[in-house]
Short mmCIF file of C-alpha atoms in Angstrom, two decimals:
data_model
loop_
_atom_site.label_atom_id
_atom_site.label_comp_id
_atom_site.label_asym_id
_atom_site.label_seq_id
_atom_site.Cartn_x
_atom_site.Cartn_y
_atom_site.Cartn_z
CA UNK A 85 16.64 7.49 -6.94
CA UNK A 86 13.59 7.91 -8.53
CA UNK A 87 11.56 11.08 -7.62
CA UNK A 88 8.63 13.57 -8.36
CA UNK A 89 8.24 16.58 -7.32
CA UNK A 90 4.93 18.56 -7.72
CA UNK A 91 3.35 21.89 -7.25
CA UNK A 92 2.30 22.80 -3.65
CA UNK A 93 -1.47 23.90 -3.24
CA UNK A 94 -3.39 24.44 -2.76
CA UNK A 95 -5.08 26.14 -5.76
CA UNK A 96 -8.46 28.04 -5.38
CA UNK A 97 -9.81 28.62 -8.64
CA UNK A 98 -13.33 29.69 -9.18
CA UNK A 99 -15.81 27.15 -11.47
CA UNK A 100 -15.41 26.96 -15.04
CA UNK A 101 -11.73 28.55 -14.79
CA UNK A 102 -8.80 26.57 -16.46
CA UNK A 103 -6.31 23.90 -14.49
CA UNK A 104 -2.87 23.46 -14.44
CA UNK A 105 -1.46 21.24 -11.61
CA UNK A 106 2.73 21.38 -12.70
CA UNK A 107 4.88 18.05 -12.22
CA UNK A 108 8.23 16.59 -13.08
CA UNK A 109 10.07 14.02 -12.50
CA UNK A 110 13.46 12.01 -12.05
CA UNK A 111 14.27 8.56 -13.21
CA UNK A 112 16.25 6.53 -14.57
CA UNK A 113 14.99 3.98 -17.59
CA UNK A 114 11.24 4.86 -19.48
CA UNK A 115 8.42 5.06 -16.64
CA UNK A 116 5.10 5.23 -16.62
CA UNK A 117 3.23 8.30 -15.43
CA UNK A 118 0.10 8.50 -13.59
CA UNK A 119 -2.49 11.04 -11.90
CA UNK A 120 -4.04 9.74 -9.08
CA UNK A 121 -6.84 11.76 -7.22
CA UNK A 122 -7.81 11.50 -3.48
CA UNK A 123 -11.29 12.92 -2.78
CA UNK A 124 -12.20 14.43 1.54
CA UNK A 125 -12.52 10.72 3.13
CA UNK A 126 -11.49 8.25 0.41
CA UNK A 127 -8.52 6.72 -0.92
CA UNK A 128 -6.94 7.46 -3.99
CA UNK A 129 -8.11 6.81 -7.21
CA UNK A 130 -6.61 6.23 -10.90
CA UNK A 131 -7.39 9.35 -12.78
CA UNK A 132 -5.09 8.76 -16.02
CA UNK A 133 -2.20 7.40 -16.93
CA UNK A 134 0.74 7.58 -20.35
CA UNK A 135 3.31 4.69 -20.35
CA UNK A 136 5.36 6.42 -22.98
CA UNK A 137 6.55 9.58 -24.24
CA UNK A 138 4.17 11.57 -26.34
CA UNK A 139 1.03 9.66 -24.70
CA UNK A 140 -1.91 11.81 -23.79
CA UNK A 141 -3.66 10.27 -20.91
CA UNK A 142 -7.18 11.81 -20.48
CA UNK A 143 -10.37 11.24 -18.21
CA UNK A 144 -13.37 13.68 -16.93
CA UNK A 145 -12.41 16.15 -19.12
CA UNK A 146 -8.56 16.31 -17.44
CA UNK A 147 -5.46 15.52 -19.61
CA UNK A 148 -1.75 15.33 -19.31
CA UNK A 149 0.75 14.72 -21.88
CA UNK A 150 4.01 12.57 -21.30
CA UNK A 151 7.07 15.17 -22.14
CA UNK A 152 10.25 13.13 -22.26
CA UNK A 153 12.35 16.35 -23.32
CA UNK A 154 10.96 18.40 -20.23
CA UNK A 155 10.96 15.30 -17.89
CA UNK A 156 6.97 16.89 -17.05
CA UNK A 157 4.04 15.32 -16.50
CA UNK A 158 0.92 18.43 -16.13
CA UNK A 159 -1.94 18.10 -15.24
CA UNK A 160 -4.85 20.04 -17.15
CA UNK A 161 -8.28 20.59 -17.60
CA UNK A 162 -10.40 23.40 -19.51
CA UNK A 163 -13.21 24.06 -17.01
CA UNK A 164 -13.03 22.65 -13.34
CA UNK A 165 -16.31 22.01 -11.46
CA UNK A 166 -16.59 22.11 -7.70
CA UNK A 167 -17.02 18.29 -7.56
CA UNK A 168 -12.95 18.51 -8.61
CA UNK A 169 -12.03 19.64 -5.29
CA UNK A 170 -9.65 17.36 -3.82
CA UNK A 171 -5.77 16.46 -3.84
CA UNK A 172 -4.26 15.37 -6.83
CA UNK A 173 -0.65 13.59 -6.70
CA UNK A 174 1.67 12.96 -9.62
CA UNK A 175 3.50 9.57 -9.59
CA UNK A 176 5.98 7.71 -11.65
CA UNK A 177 6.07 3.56 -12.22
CA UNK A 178 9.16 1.95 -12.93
CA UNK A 179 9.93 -1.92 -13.71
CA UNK A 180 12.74 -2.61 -11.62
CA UNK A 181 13.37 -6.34 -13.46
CA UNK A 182 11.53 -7.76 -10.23
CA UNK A 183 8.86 -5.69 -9.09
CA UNK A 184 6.94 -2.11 -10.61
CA UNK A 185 7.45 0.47 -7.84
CA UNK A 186 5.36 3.76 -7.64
CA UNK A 187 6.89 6.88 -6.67
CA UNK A 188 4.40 9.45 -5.58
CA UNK A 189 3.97 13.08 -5.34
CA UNK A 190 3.43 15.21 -2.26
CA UNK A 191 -0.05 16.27 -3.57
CA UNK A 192 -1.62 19.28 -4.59
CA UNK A 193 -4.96 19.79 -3.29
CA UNK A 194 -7.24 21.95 -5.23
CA UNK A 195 -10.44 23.95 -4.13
CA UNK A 196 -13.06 24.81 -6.67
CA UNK A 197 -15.20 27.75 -5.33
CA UNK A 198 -18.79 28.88 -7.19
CA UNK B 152 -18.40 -5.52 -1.93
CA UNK B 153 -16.02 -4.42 -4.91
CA UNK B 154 -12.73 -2.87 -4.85
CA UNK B 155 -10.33 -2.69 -1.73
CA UNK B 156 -11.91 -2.03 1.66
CA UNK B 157 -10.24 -1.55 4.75
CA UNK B 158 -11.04 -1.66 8.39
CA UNK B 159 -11.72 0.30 10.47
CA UNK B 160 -11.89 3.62 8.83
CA UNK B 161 -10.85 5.27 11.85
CA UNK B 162 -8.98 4.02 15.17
CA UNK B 163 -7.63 6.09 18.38
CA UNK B 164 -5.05 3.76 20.28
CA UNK B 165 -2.52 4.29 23.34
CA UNK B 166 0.72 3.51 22.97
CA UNK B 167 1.18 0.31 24.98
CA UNK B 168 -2.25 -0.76 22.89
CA UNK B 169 -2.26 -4.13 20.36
CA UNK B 170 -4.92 -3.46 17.17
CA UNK B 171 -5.03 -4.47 13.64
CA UNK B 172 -6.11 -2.99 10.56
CA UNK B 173 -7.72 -4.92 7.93
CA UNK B 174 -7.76 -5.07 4.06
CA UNK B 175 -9.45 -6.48 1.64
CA UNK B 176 -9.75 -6.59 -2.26
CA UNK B 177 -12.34 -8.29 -4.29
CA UNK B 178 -10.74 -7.99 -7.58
CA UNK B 179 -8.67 -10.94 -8.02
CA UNK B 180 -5.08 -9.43 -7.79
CA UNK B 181 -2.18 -10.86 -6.14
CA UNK B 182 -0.21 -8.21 -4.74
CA UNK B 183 -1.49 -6.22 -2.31
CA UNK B 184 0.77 -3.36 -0.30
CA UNK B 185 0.73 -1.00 2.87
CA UNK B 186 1.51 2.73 2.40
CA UNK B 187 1.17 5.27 5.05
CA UNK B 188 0.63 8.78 4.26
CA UNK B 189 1.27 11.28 6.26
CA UNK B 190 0.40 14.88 5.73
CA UNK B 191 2.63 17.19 3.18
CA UNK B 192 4.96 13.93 2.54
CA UNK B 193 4.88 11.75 -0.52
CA UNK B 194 2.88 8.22 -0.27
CA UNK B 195 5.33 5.85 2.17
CA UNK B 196 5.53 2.04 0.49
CA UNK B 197 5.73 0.10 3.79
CA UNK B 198 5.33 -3.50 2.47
CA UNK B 199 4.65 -5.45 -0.34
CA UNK B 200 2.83 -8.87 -1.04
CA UNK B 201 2.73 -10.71 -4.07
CA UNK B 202 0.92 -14.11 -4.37
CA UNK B 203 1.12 -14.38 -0.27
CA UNK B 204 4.98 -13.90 0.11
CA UNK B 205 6.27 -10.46 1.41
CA UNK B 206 8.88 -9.11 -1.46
CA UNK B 207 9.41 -5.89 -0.15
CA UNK B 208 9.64 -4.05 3.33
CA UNK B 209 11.21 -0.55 3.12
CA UNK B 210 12.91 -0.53 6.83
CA UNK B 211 9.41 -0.50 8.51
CA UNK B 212 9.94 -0.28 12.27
CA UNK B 213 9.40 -3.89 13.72
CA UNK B 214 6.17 -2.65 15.86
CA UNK B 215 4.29 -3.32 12.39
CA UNK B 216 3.52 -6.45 11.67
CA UNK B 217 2.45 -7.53 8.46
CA UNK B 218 0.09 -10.33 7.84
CA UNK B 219 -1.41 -11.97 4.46
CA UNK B 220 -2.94 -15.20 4.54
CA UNK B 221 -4.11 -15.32 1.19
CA UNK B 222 -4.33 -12.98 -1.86
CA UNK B 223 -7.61 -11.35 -0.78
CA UNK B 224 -6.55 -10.08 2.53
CA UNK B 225 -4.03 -8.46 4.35
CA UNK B 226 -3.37 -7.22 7.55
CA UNK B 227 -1.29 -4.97 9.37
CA UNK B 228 -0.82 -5.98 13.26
CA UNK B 229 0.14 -2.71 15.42
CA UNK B 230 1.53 -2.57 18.56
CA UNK B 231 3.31 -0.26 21.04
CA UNK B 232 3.06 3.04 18.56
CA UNK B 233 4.65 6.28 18.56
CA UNK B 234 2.90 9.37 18.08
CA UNK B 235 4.34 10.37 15.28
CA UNK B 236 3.01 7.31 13.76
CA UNK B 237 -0.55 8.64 13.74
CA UNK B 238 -1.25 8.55 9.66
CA UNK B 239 -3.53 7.53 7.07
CA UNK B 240 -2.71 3.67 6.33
CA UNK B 241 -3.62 2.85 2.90
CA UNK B 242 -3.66 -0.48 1.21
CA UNK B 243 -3.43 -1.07 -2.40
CA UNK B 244 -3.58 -4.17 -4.79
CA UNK B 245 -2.72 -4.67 -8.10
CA UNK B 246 -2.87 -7.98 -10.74
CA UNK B 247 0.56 -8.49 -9.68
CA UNK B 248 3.56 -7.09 -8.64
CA UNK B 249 4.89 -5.89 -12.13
CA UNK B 250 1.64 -4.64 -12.52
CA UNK B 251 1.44 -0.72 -12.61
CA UNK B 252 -1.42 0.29 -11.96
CA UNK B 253 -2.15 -0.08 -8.22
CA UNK B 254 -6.04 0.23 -6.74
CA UNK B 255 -6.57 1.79 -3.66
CA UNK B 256 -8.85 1.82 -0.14
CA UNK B 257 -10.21 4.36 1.65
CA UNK B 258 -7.50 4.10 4.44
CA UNK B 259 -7.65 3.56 8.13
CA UNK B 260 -7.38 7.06 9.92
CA UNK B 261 -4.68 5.85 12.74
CA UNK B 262 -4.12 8.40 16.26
CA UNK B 263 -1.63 7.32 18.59
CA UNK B 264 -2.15 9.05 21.81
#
């Protein structure tokens, strides 16, 4: 079955220092990839998304590029603020002919320290 | 309101207790789901709704009850719990059920004792 599998956290990087949060995948067919982020008390949100290989999804400064070859979806961003701590899972849509199921992540949560 | 909300944030119940948790999205979708997530696991899919009719229930024990009267809200009725089914319950909607991209609550923060 379908299946992601992501770093485990967490990651303590000072402000201003450079994010990588690592994730593959396994599925069958062409999904769609997605970052969701959860910040202390709230529910996930959308962060970005690429429906097809090659896409670059981007938002607040993060990215992550769709890598078909590598079956990898990472997670980046140039200079992380503490307002970025929180967790951050990886997940995978796939059209099933009768529904579009997400597969998520464990999460990685990451603390940004001054 | 805007977006999903769910209530209550946070509930302590006993085992032999009866409560319900509540959802509700004010973005016109019509599917709307359950997850629970419980700590260093992936997000559980518990149930799905789409236009009102469940299509989906991933071998949820039968002491959760799901409940969706119309497209806007959805409930999930709880009764005699386990402990090990204290979790974060989260709902979700999305335009429809081949939709992709799914919007989320806050969660209900649920302690069996």
């Amino acid at each position: 079955g379908d299946s992601v599998t992501q770093m485990e956290g967490p990651v303590t990087l000072s402000e201003e220092a450079f994010l990588t949060i690592n994730c593959t995948y396994t599925a069958t067919g062409y999904p769609s990839l997605f970052w969701y982020v959860q910040y202390p008390g709230e529910g996930l949100q959308l962060l970005l998304k690429a429906t097809k290989a090659d896409d670059k999804g981007s938002n607040k400064g993060f990215e992550a590029t769709y890598r078909k070859e590598t079956t990898s979806f990472h997670l980046e961003k140039g200079s992380v603020q503490v307002s970025d701590s929180a967790v951050y899972f990886c997940a995978l849509s796939r059209d099933t002919g009768t529904a579009s199921k997400l597969t998520f992540g464990t999460g990685t949560r990451l603390q940004v320290t001054l | 309101e805007t977006g999903v909300t769910q209530t209550p944030r946070h509930l302590v119940m006993g085992m032999t207790n009866k409560k319900s948790l509540k959802c509700e999205q004010h973005l016109g979708h019509n599917a709307m789901y359950w997850y629970k997530q419980s700590a260093k696991k992936p997000l559980e899919l518990m149930f799905v709704y789409n236009f009102k009719e469940q299509t989906e229930n991933n071998s949820v024990p039968s002491r959760f009850s799901p409940e969706c009267p119309n497209s806007s809200h959805l409930f999930l009725h709880l009764h005699t719990l386990q402990p090990e089914d204290s979790a974060l319950y989260l709902c979700a909607s999305s335009q429809d059920r081949l939709a992709y991209e799914q919007y989320f609550g806050p969660g209900t923060r649920l302690t069996v004792t």
